Coordinates of C-alpha atoms and ligand atoms in Angstrom, one line a residue:
M223 CA 0.0 -0.1 -0.1
A224 CA 1.8 3.1 -0.9
R225 CA 1.5 5.7 2.0
E226 CA 3.6 8.9 2.8
W227 CA 7.6 8.1 4.3
W228 CA 6.4 8.7 8.1
K229 CA 3.9 6.8 8.2
E230 CA 6.7 4.3 8.2
S231 CA 9.3 6.0 10.5
V232 CA 10.6 6.4 14.1
V233 CA 11.2 9.0 15.6
Y234 CA 13.9 9.9 17.9
Q235 CA 14.3 13.3 19.3
I236 CA 17.4 14.8 20.5
Y237 CA 17.2 17.8 23.1
P238 CA 20.6 18.8 22.4
R239 CA 21.8 20.6 25.4
S240 CA 22.2 17.3 27.0
F241 CA 22.7 14.7 23.9
R242 CA 26.7 15.6 23.8
D243 CA 29.3 17.5 24.5
S244 CA 32.0 17.7 22.2
N245 CA 33.9 20.3 23.6
G246 CA 34.1 20.7 27.3
D247 CA 32.2 23.6 27.6
G248 CA 29.6 21.0 29.6
I249 CA 26.7 21.9 26.8
G250 CA 26.1 19.6 24.6
D251 CA 26.6 21.0 20.5
I252 CA 25.8 19.9 17.1
N253 CA 29.8 18.4 17.1
G254 CA 28.5 16.2 20.1
I255 CA 25.4 14.7 17.5
I256 CA 27.5 14.2 14.7
E257 CA 29.3 11.7 16.6
K258 CA 26.8 9.8 18.0
L259 CA 25.1 9.5 14.2
D260 CA 26.2 5.7 14.0
Y261 CA 24.3 5.0 17.5
L262 CA 21.6 6.6 16.0
K263 CA 21.4 4.3 12.8
Y264 CA 22.1 1.2 14.7
L265 CA 19.3 1.9 16.6
G266 CA 17.7 1.3 13.6
I267 CA 15.4 4.7 13.8
D268 CA 14.5 7.3 10.4
V269 CA 14.1 10.6 11.8
I270 CA 15.4 12.9 13.8
W271 CA 14.4 15.4 15.6
L272 CA 16.5 18.2 16.9
S273 CA 14.8 21.0 19.6
P274 CA 15.6 24.1 18.7
V275 CA 19.5 25.0 17.9
Y276 CA 18.9 28.5 17.0
D277 CA 20.5 31.4 18.4
S278 CA 18.6 32.3 21.9
P279 CA 18.9 34.3 25.5
N280 CA 18.2 30.5 27.1
D281 CA 15.5 32.2 29.7
D282 CA 13.5 28.5 28.5
N283 CA 16.6 27.2 26.8
G284 CA 16.5 27.5 22.8
Y285 CA 12.7 28.3 23.1
D286 CA 13.1 31.7 23.3
I287 CA 14.4 32.0 20.0
S288 CA 16.5 35.2 18.9
N289 CA 17.4 34.9 15.3
Y290 CA 15.3 31.9 13.4
Q291 CA 18.6 31.9 11.2
A292 CA 21.4 31.8 13.0
I293 CA 22.9 28.7 14.9
M294 CA 23.5 29.4 19.1
D295 CA 26.7 29.8 19.6
E296 CA 27.4 27.4 23.1
F297 CA 25.7 24.7 20.2
G298 CA 28.0 25.6 17.3
T299 CA 28.3 26.9 13.6
M300 CA 26.0 27.0 10.6
E301 CA 29.1 25.2 9.2
E302 CA 28.4 22.9 11.4
W303 CA 25.2 22.6 11.0
E304 CA 25.3 21.8 7.4
T305 CA 27.5 19.0 8.3
L306 CA 25.4 17.3 10.4
L307 CA 22.4 17.2 7.8
A308 CA 25.1 16.7 5.3
E309 CA 26.5 13.4 8.0
M310 CA 22.4 12.3 8.5
H311 CA 21.8 12.1 4.8
K312 CA 25.0 10.3 3.5
R313 CA 22.9 7.6 6.8
D314 CA 20.1 7.4 5.4
L315 CA 18.5 9.5 8.2
K316 CA 15.7 12.6 8.1
L317 CA 16.0 15.8 10.2
I318 CA 12.7 17.6 11.0
M319 CA 13.7 20.9 13.3
D320 CA 11.6 22.9 16.0
L321 CA 9.5 25.4 15.2
V322 CA 8.5 28.0 17.5
V323 CA 6.1 30.5 16.3
N324 CA 4.2 31.2 18.9
H325 CA 6.5 33.5 20.5
T326 CA 10.0 34.7 20.1
S327 CA 13.0 36.0 22.6
D328 CA 12.8 39.9 23.4
E329 CA 15.7 39.3 22.4
H330 CA 14.8 39.0 18.4
E331 CA 15.0 42.3 16.5
W332 CA 11.5 42.3 16.0
F333 CA 10.8 42.9 19.8
V334 CA 13.6 45.1 20.1
E335 CA 12.4 46.8 17.4
A336 CA 8.9 47.1 18.6
S337 CA 9.9 48.2 22.2
K338 CA 10.4 51.6 20.4
S339 CA 7.4 52.9 19.8
K340 CA 3.8 52.3 19.5
E341 CA 4.3 53.6 16.1
N342 CA 6.6 51.5 15.3
K343 CA 6.5 48.7 12.2
C344 CA 6.8 45.8 13.6
R345 CA 4.7 46.7 16.8
N346 CA 2.2 45.2 15.5
Y347 CA 3.8 42.0 15.4
Y348 CA 3.3 41.7 19.0
F349 CA 0.1 42.2 21.5
F350 CA 1.6 45.3 22.7
R351 CA -2.4 46.7 24.6
P352 CA -2.4 49.7 27.5
G353 CA -3.2 48.3 31.2
K354 CA -7.0 49.1 32.6
N355 CA -7.7 49.7 35.8
N356 CA -3.8 50.4 36.8
L357 CA -3.7 46.1 36.4
E358 CA -2.8 44.2 33.2
P359 CA -5.0 43.9 30.0
N360 CA -6.3 40.4 31.1
N361 CA -5.9 38.2 33.8
W362 CA -4.8 35.6 32.2
E363 CA -2.0 33.8 34.0
S364 CA 1.3 32.3 32.4
V365 CA 1.6 28.2 31.7
F366 CA 5.2 29.2 33.8
G367 CA 3.3 31.3 36.3
G368 CA 2.5 34.5 37.6
S369 CA 0.4 36.8 34.8
A370 CA 1.0 36.8 31.4
W371 CA 2.0 40.0 30.8
R372 CA 4.9 41.8 31.6
Y373 CA 4.9 46.4 31.9
Q374 CA 7.2 48.2 29.8
A375 CA 7.6 51.5 31.2
E376 CA 9.0 52.6 27.5
T377 CA 5.7 52.6 25.6
D378 CA 3.8 52.9 29.1
E379 CA 2.2 49.6 27.8
Y380 CA 1.9 45.9 28.6
F381 CA 2.7 43.0 26.3
L382 CA 1.4 39.1 26.6
H383 CA 4.1 36.0 26.9
L384 CA 1.8 32.7 27.0
F385 CA 5.4 31.7 28.4
S386 CA 8.1 33.1 30.2
K387 CA 8.8 37.0 30.4
K388 CA 11.3 36.9 28.0
Q389 CA 9.0 34.7 25.6
P390 CA 6.8 37.5 24.0
D391 CA 3.4 36.1 22.0
L392 CA 4.0 36.5 17.6
N393 CA 0.4 38.0 16.3
W394 CA -0.6 36.1 13.8
E395 CA -3.5 38.2 13.1
N396 CA -1.0 40.3 11.1
P397 CA -0.7 39.1 7.4
K398 CA 3.1 40.6 7.7
L399 CA 4.7 38.3 10.3
R400 CA 3.0 35.6 8.6
K401 CA 5.2 36.7 6.3
E402 CA 8.1 36.3 7.3
I403 CA 6.9 33.1 9.1
Y404 CA 6.9 31.5 6.1
K405 CA 9.5 33.1 4.6
M406 CA 11.6 31.5 7.2
M407 CA 10.4 28.0 7.1
S408 CA 11.1 28.0 3.3
W409 CA 14.9 29.2 3.8
W410 CA 15.1 26.7 5.9
L411 CA 13.9 23.5 3.8
D412 CA 15.5 25.1 1.0
K413 CA 18.7 24.0 2.9
G414 CA 17.4 19.8 2.5
I415 CA 15.7 20.0 5.7
D416 CA 12.9 17.0 6.4
G417 CA 10.4 18.6 8.6
F418 CA 9.2 20.6 11.5
R419 CA 7.9 19.9 14.5
M420 CA 5.9 23.3 15.4
D421 CA 5.6 24.1 18.7
V422 CA 2.5 24.7 20.8
I423 CA 0.9 25.8 17.3
N424 CA -2.7 25.7 18.4
F425 CA -1.5 28.9 20.6
I426 CA -1.1 30.4 17.5
S427 CA -4.8 32.5 17.0
K428 CA -6.1 34.2 19.9
D429 CA -8.8 35.3 20.4
S430 CA -8.3 39.1 19.4
R431 CA -11.0 40.4 22.4
L432 CA -8.1 38.2 24.5
P433 CA -11.0 38.5 27.4
D434 CA -10.8 37.5 31.1
G435 CA -10.4 33.7 31.7
E436 CA -12.4 32.4 34.6
S437 CA -10.6 33.0 37.7
K438 CA -9.9 30.4 40.3
K439 CA -10.6 30.4 44.1
G440 CA -7.3 32.5 45.3
S441 CA -5.5 32.5 42.6
S442 CA -5.4 36.5 41.6
Y443 CA -4.9 34.7 38.1
A444 CA -7.2 33.0 35.8
S445 CA -6.6 30.4 32.4
G446 CA -6.8 32.0 29.1
A447 CA -6.8 28.6 27.8
K448 CA -10.1 28.5 25.2
Y449 CA -9.3 31.9 24.1
F450 CA -6.0 30.7 22.8
M451 CA -5.9 26.8 22.3
N452 CA -7.6 26.2 18.6
G453 CA -8.3 29.2 17.8
P454 CA -10.9 30.9 15.9
K455 CA -8.1 31.6 12.9
I456 CA -5.7 28.5 13.8
H457 CA -7.5 26.3 10.4
D458 CA -7.3 29.6 7.9
Y459 CA -3.3 29.8 9.4
L460 CA -2.1 26.2 8.8
Q461 CA -3.7 25.8 5.7
E462 CA -2.4 29.3 4.0
M463 CA 1.0 28.3 5.8
H464 CA 0.3 24.8 3.9
Q465 CA -0.3 26.6 0.7
E466 CA 2.2 28.9 1.0
V467 CA 4.9 26.6 1.7
L468 CA 4.3 23.2 3.4
K469 CA 3.1 22.4 -0.1
N470 CA 5.9 22.6 -1.7
Y471 CA 7.8 20.0 -0.1
D472 CA 8.2 15.7 0.9
I473 CA 8.7 17.0 4.7
M474 CA 7.1 15.5 7.4
T475 CA 5.4 18.2 9.9
V476 CA 4.2 17.5 14.0
G477 CA 2.1 19.8 15.4
E478 CA 2.7 20.0 19.4
M479 CA -1.4 20.8 20.2
P480 CA -1.8 20.6 24.5
G481 CA -5.6 20.8 25.1
A482 CA -6.2 19.1 21.4
T483 CA -9.2 17.0 21.7
P484 CA -9.2 14.1 19.0
E485 CA -11.7 16.1 16.8
E486 CA -9.6 18.5 16.6
G487 CA -7.1 16.3 15.5
V488 CA -9.2 14.5 12.8
L489 CA -8.9 18.4 11.5
Y490 CA -5.1 19.0 11.6
T491 CA -4.0 15.8 10.4
D492 CA -7.0 14.8 7.7
Q493 CA -4.7 15.0 4.6
E494 CA -7.3 16.2 2.3
R495 CA -7.4 19.5 4.6
K496 CA -4.1 20.2 4.3
E497 CA -2.7 21.0 7.2
L498 CA -0.7 18.7 8.9
D499 CA 0.1 15.4 8.7
M500 CA 0.4 14.2 12.4
V501 CA 0.0 15.8 16.1
F502 CA 1.3 15.8 19.5
H503 CA -1.8 15.9 22.5
F504 CA -1.4 15.9 25.9
E505 CA -4.4 13.8 27.1
H506 CA -2.7 11.2 28.2
M507 CA 0.6 13.1 30.0
D508 CA -2.4 15.0 32.1
I509 CA -4.0 12.2 33.8
D510 CA -1.5 12.1 36.9
A511 CA -2.5 15.6 37.7
G512 CA -5.1 16.7 39.9
E513 CA -7.5 20.1 39.6
D514 CA -4.8 22.4 39.9
G515 CA -2.2 21.5 37.1
K516 CA 1.1 19.8 36.9
W517 CA 2.3 20.1 40.4
D518 CA -0.4 18.8 42.0
L519 CA -0.2 15.0 42.3
K520 CA -2.1 11.6 41.1
D521 CA -1.9 8.5 40.9
F522 CA -2.1 7.7 37.6
S523 CA -5.3 5.0 36.0
L524 CA -4.5 2.8 33.8
I525 CA -8.4 2.4 32.5
E526 CA -8.0 6.5 32.0
L527 CA -5.1 5.7 29.9
K528 CA -6.2 3.5 28.0
E529 CA -9.5 5.1 27.6
I530 CA -7.1 8.5 26.3
L531 CA -5.5 6.1 24.2
N532 CA -8.3 4.4 22.3
K533 CA -9.9 7.8 21.6
W534 CA -7.5 8.8 19.6
Q535 CA -6.6 5.5 18.4
V536 CA -10.8 5.1 16.7
A537 CA -10.7 9.2 15.7
L538 CA -8.1 9.0 13.9
E539 CA -8.2 5.2 12.6
E540 CA -9.9 6.7 9.0
K541 CA -9.0 10.7 8.5
G542 CA -5.5 11.7 10.4
W543 CA -2.4 10.0 11.6
N544 CA -1.3 9.8 15.6
S545 CA 2.1 10.1 17.3
L546 CA 2.6 8.7 19.4
Y547 CA 5.1 9.2 22.4
W548 CA 5.4 8.7 26.6
N549 CA 8.4 11.3 26.8
N550 CA 10.0 14.1 25.2
H551 CA 11.8 17.3 27.2
D552 CA 9.1 18.7 29.1
Q553 CA 8.0 15.3 30.5
P554 CA 9.0 13.0 33.5
R555 CA 10.4 9.9 32.3
V556 CA 8.0 7.2 31.6
V557 CA 9.7 4.5 33.2
S558 CA 9.6 6.5 36.7
R559 CA 6.0 7.9 35.6
F560 CA 3.4 5.2 34.1
G561 CA 6.0 2.4 35.1
D562 CA 8.8 1.0 38.0
D563 CA 12.3 2.9 38.0
G564 CA 13.9 -0.4 40.3
E565 CA 13.0 -3.9 40.7
Y566 CA 11.1 -4.4 36.8
R567 CA 13.6 -0.7 35.4
E568 CA 14.1 -2.9 32.6
K569 CA 11.2 -5.4 32.3
S570 CA 8.4 -2.0 32.3
A571 CA 10.6 -0.3 30.0
K572 CA 10.7 -2.9 27.7
M573 CA 6.5 -3.4 28.7
L574 CA 6.0 0.8 27.9
A575 CA 7.9 0.6 24.7
T576 CA 6.2 -2.7 23.3
T577 CA 2.4 -1.2 24.2
L578 CA 3.4 1.8 22.7
H579 CA 5.2 0.5 19.8
F580 CA 2.5 -1.4 18.5
M581 CA 0.0 1.1 17.9
K582 CA -1.7 3.0 15.0
G583 CA 1.0 5.9 14.6
T584 CA 4.3 7.5 14.2
P585 CA 6.1 6.5 17.5
Y586 CA 8.8 8.7 19.0
I587 CA 12.0 7.7 21.3
Y588 CA 13.1 10.3 23.7
Q589 CA 17.2 11.2 24.1
G590 CA 17.8 8.0 27.2
E591 CA 14.5 6.0 27.0
E592 CA 15.7 3.5 24.1
I593 CA 19.0 2.8 27.7
G594 CA 15.4 3.2 29.9
M595 CA 16.7 6.4 31.5
T596 CA 15.2 7.3 35.0
N597 CA 13.8 10.6 36.9
V598 CA 16.1 12.2 39.3
A599 CA 16.0 13.5 41.9
F600 CA 18.2 16.3 43.4
D601 CA 18.7 16.9 46.3
S602 CA 18.7 20.9 45.7
I603 CA 16.4 23.6 44.5
K604 CA 20.2 24.7 43.1
D605 CA 20.6 22.2 41.0
Y606 CA 17.4 22.5 39.4
R607 CA 17.1 24.9 35.6
D608 CA 14.2 24.7 34.2
I609 CA 12.7 28.1 34.5
E610 CA 9.0 26.1 35.1
T611 CA 10.9 24.2 38.1
L612 CA 12.4 27.0 38.8
N613 CA 9.5 29.6 39.2
M614 CA 6.9 27.4 41.0
Y615 CA 9.4 26.6 43.7
N616 CA 9.3 29.7 44.3
E617 CA 6.0 30.3 43.5
K618 CA 4.1 27.7 45.6
K619 CA 7.0 28.4 48.7
A620 CA 5.3 32.0 49.1
D621 CA 2.4 30.4 49.3
G622 CA 3.4 28.2 51.9
W623 CA 4.4 24.7 50.7
S624 CA 6.8 23.0 52.4
E625 CA 10.0 22.0 51.1
D626 CA 8.9 18.2 51.7
K627 CA 6.1 19.1 49.4
L628 CA 8.2 21.2 46.8
M629 CA 10.2 18.5 46.6
Q630 CA 9.3 15.7 45.8
A631 CA 6.0 17.7 43.3
I632 CA 9.6 19.3 41.7
H633 CA 11.3 14.9 41.8
T634 CA 8.0 13.7 39.8
K635 CA 7.2 16.6 37.7
S636 CA 10.0 18.5 36.8
R637 CA 10.9 18.9 33.1
D638 CA 14.5 18.4 34.5
N639 CA 13.8 14.7 34.6
A640 CA 14.1 14.3 30.8
R641 CA 17.1 16.7 30.7
T642 CA 19.0 15.9 33.0
P643 CA 22.8 15.2 30.3
M644 CA 22.3 11.5 28.2
Q645 CA 24.1 8.5 30.0
W646 CA 26.3 7.5 27.4
N647 CA 29.0 5.1 29.2
E648 CA 30.6 5.0 33.0
S649 CA 33.5 7.4 32.5
S650 CA 33.0 10.4 34.3
Q651 CA 30.2 13.0 33.3
A652 CA 28.6 9.9 31.6
G653 CA 30.7 10.1 28.6
F654 CA 28.6 13.1 28.2
T655 CA 31.1 16.4 28.5
T656 CA 35.4 16.5 29.8
G657 CA 34.4 19.5 31.4
D658 CA 31.5 20.4 34.0
P659 CA 27.7 19.4 32.7
W660 CA 25.2 22.3 32.7
I661 CA 23.4 20.4 34.5
S662 CA 24.4 17.2 37.2
V663 CA 24.4 14.1 36.2
N664 CA 21.9 11.4 37.1
S665 CA 23.8 9.5 39.6
N666 CA 23.2 6.1 38.5
Y667 CA 24.7 6.1 34.6
K668 CA 27.6 3.9 35.9
K669 CA 24.6 0.9 35.8
I670 CA 22.6 3.1 33.2
N671 CA 24.2 4.1 30.2
A672 CA 24.6 3.3 26.3
E673 CA 28.0 1.4 25.9
A674 CA 26.9 -1.3 28.8
A675 CA 23.5 -1.6 27.0
I676 CA 25.2 -2.2 23.3
E677 CA 27.3 -4.9 25.2
D678 CA 24.1 -6.3 27.1
E679 CA 21.9 -8.5 24.2
N680 CA 19.1 -8.1 26.6
S681 CA 19.1 -4.8 27.3
I682 CA 16.5 -1.8 26.6
F683 CA 18.2 -0.8 23.5
H684 CA 18.5 -4.6 21.6
Y685 CA 14.7 -4.6 22.9
Y686 CA 14.2 -1.4 21.1
R687 CA 16.2 -2.0 17.9
K688 CA 13.4 -5.1 17.4
L689 CA 10.7 -2.8 17.6
I690 CA 11.6 -0.5 15.7
T691 CA 12.6 -4.2 13.3
L692 CA 8.7 -5.9 13.6
R693 CA 7.8 -2.7 12.6
K694 CA 9.6 -2.6 9.1
T695 CA 9.0 -6.1 8.6
H696 CA 5.5 -6.1 9.7
D697 CA 3.1 -3.9 7.3
I698 CA 0.7 -4.8 10.1
V699 CA 2.3 -2.1 12.9
V700 CA 1.9 0.3 10.2
D701 CA -1.7 -0.3 8.4
G702 CA -3.5 -2.4 10.8
K703 CA -6.8 -1.1 12.4
F704 CA -6.6 -0.8 16.2
N705 CA -9.2 -2.9 18.3
M706 CA -9.3 -1.7 22.0
L707 CA -9.7 -5.1 24.2
E708 CA -10.7 -4.8 28.1
K709 CA -11.6 -1.9 28.9
D710 CA -12.6 -1.8 32.0
N711 CA -9.2 -4.1 33.8
D712 CA -7.4 -1.9 36.0
A713 CA -3.8 -4.2 35.5
L714 CA -4.0 -4.8 31.5
F715 CA -3.4 -3.1 28.9
V716 CA -4.6 -5.8 25.8
Y717 CA -5.4 -4.7 21.8
T718 CA -5.4 -5.7 18.5
R719 CA -4.5 -5.1 15.1
E720 CA -6.0 -6.4 12.4
L721 CA -4.6 -6.3 8.4
N722 CA -6.6 -7.9 5.9
N723 CA -6.1 -11.6 7.5
Q724 CA -3.8 -10.9 9.4
Q725 CA -3.6 -10.2 13.0
M726 CA -1.6 -9.1 16.2
L727 CA -2.6 -9.1 20.0
V728 CA -0.9 -7.2 22.7
I729 CA -0.9 -8.1 26.0
S730 CA 0.9 -5.8 28.6
N731 CA 0.8 -6.3 32.3
F732 CA 1.2 -2.4 33.5
T733 CA 1.8 -4.1 38.4
S734 CA 3.8 -5.6 39.6
S735 CA 1.7 -8.6 40.7
K736 CA 0.9 -11.5 38.5
Q737 CA -2.2 -11.3 36.2
H738 CA -4.7 -13.8 35.1
Y739 CA -5.6 -13.9 31.9
S740 CA -7.9 -16.2 29.3
L741 CA -7.5 -15.2 25.7
P742 CA -9.5 -13.6 23.5
A743 CA -11.2 -16.3 20.8
K744 CA -13.0 -14.4 19.4
S745 CA -11.0 -11.4 18.9
F746 CA -7.3 -13.6 17.9
E747 CA -7.2 -17.2 17.2
I748 CA -4.6 -18.2 19.3
V749 CA -3.8 -21.4 17.7
N750 CA -1.6 -21.3 14.7
S751 CA -0.3 -18.1 15.6
E752 CA 3.3 -17.4 16.9
L753 CA 4.9 -15.1 19.9
L754 CA 6.5 -12.0 18.2
I755 CA 8.3 -10.9 21.3
S756 CA 7.9 -10.3 24.6
N757 CA 10.6 -8.9 27.6
T758 CA 10.1 -12.9 29.6
E759 CA 11.3 -15.8 28.2
L760 CA 8.2 -17.8 27.7
D761 CA 8.1 -21.2 26.6
V762 CA 4.9 -20.7 25.1
N763 CA 2.2 -24.2 23.6
N764 CA -0.8 -21.3 22.6
E765 CA -2.4 -22.3 26.0
K766 CA -5.8 -20.6 26.3
E767 CA -5.3 -19.2 30.0
I768 CA -2.1 -17.3 30.6
V769 CA -0.5 -15.9 34.2
L770 CA 1.8 -13.3 33.7
S771 CA 4.3 -12.3 35.1
P772 CA 5.3 -8.4 37.0
Y773 CA 5.6 -5.7 34.1
E774 CA 5.8 -8.6 31.2
T775 CA 4.5 -8.1 28.1
R776 CA 3.6 -10.4 24.6
V777 CA 3.1 -9.8 21.2
Y778 CA 1.4 -12.5 19.2
F779 CA 1.5 -13.1 15.3
K780 CA -1.2 -14.5 12.9
K781 CA -1.1 -14.5 9.3
Ligands
TEU222 O1 5.6 23.4 25.2 C1 4.6 23.5 25.5 C2 4.2 23.5 26.3 O2 2.7 23.9 27.0 C3 5.3 22.7 27.8 O3 5.0 24.1 28.1 C4 4.8 21.6 28.4 O4 3.2 21.2 29.1 C5 3.8 22.0 29.8 O5 5.9 22.7 30.1 C6 4.8 20.7 30.5 O6 5.4 20.5 31.9 C7 6.7 23.8 24.2 C8 8.2 23.0 24.3 O7 8.0 21.8 24.6 C9 8.7 23.4 26.2 O8 9.3 23.3 26.1 C10 8.2 25.3 26.4 O9 8.6 25.6 26.7 C11 6.8 26.0 25.2 O10 7.0 25.1 24.3 C12 7.0 27.3 25.2 O11 7.9 27.2 24.2
CA223 CA1 30.0 21.9 23.8

């Protein structure tokens, strides 16, 4: 069946600051990535999503861009970036870059210009508004805490920043601004990149009235999400972007869409609508958050997780395409979050990978996931670097949270869990740097590192290689229809895939205890099926009743 290359691909996300430092300044860089391309090729991935490497003051580690067409000095030069792209293409690896166009850095020349006067030609590239009754123009809060508005005395107005104070939002209502963005996108695509991951792209259309959000009890600010998520003109802008830029290239696009529903996911990814190819939704990333948001810790429910993933599989079955991910640079590490990073670390990491990779969609592997890297638990807030974490610490401390409660929330949910340096080997600093790393290495690196994983044929790393190979050798993994079983089972994640007369059955035990399961005769004929992969040594004789050991996973296949 002829299909787009990105439907068959496995994507690996690199957070450059933490991947590999080649010059000893403690910061990952482009030459460090070049050093590791053979490792990535050996893993078997096809595409690399590179988090931002553009000029940036690093208020939000590169997601605050001051020049879209220059490489951040700490990461290297444009020539080194060109070499990276050439070396990737030489290895038949594709590169998608991170497109961050909901906002720029406040050090971007557009913003520097815009700040000079209300009449400046760039003023309307951003949201500048007068205050109201000595308050901000509305009551929206920033994703990183506090007001989403920052006052500028020079012109006696406020500007909108949904993220940090140094990340002013771009005004997409302005056709001149949109044209500048499209020109920049084409400039990168003409260099030969293979697509974009688009940062909070469903935030770019705001309700132009910028109305107040519903105030929360005891908080002076409110979420404005309903007025900027999936906003009034988002589809117009994406279709215009497709018409002006995207349609001219054989590329892949994935939109990061906090707050998107499956129904919106179809609108964004139905190829006939000529918008994007796939989206990252967040519904499964919010299930261990209470009503006060991510820091309000809550145990996750497997039934809810299955409900959400099933909803997205079913909604995008006919039209649209799913991204499949557990991890990225903003999320805690999945083996600590939904698995067991203690006794069953390796087994649960393999189970989680199996459960994800046999669903329908394009799977994403975040750096370190392939070796089962875990969350980190630094003793002191001084060891943390992420602006979201540091703002939360100060804000909640002022609200009276104890040090224990603060650190427990940070250990569980901080984005720095994903940003400790990649663990390459057991030498000092895990082989990430010969200098002092910008953030400390997780102390478990002597046990958990790529070199040890490559040497151990039963490692998570080699298990990921098998998963990727199975995707390449079995059409059913890409094209098969998904069907969730055992929806009300709070211990087992069970589903089938079907393609013509082929069938696949995936069974995963999400618990640390044994689980009994009677194979579903009607939806999968176990007889004459083969065991495709498992994280457990099994003497399978196609019995009807099975007992799954802790975190055991099995995949049966029948053609
Ligand atoms: O993230 C968007 C986003 O919503 C994140 O803030 C995420 O949901 C949250 O941090 C989870 O705690 C994108 C980038 O991935 C993130 O790194 C940036 O900080 C953010 O946009 C602003 O560019
Ligand atoms: Ca470096």
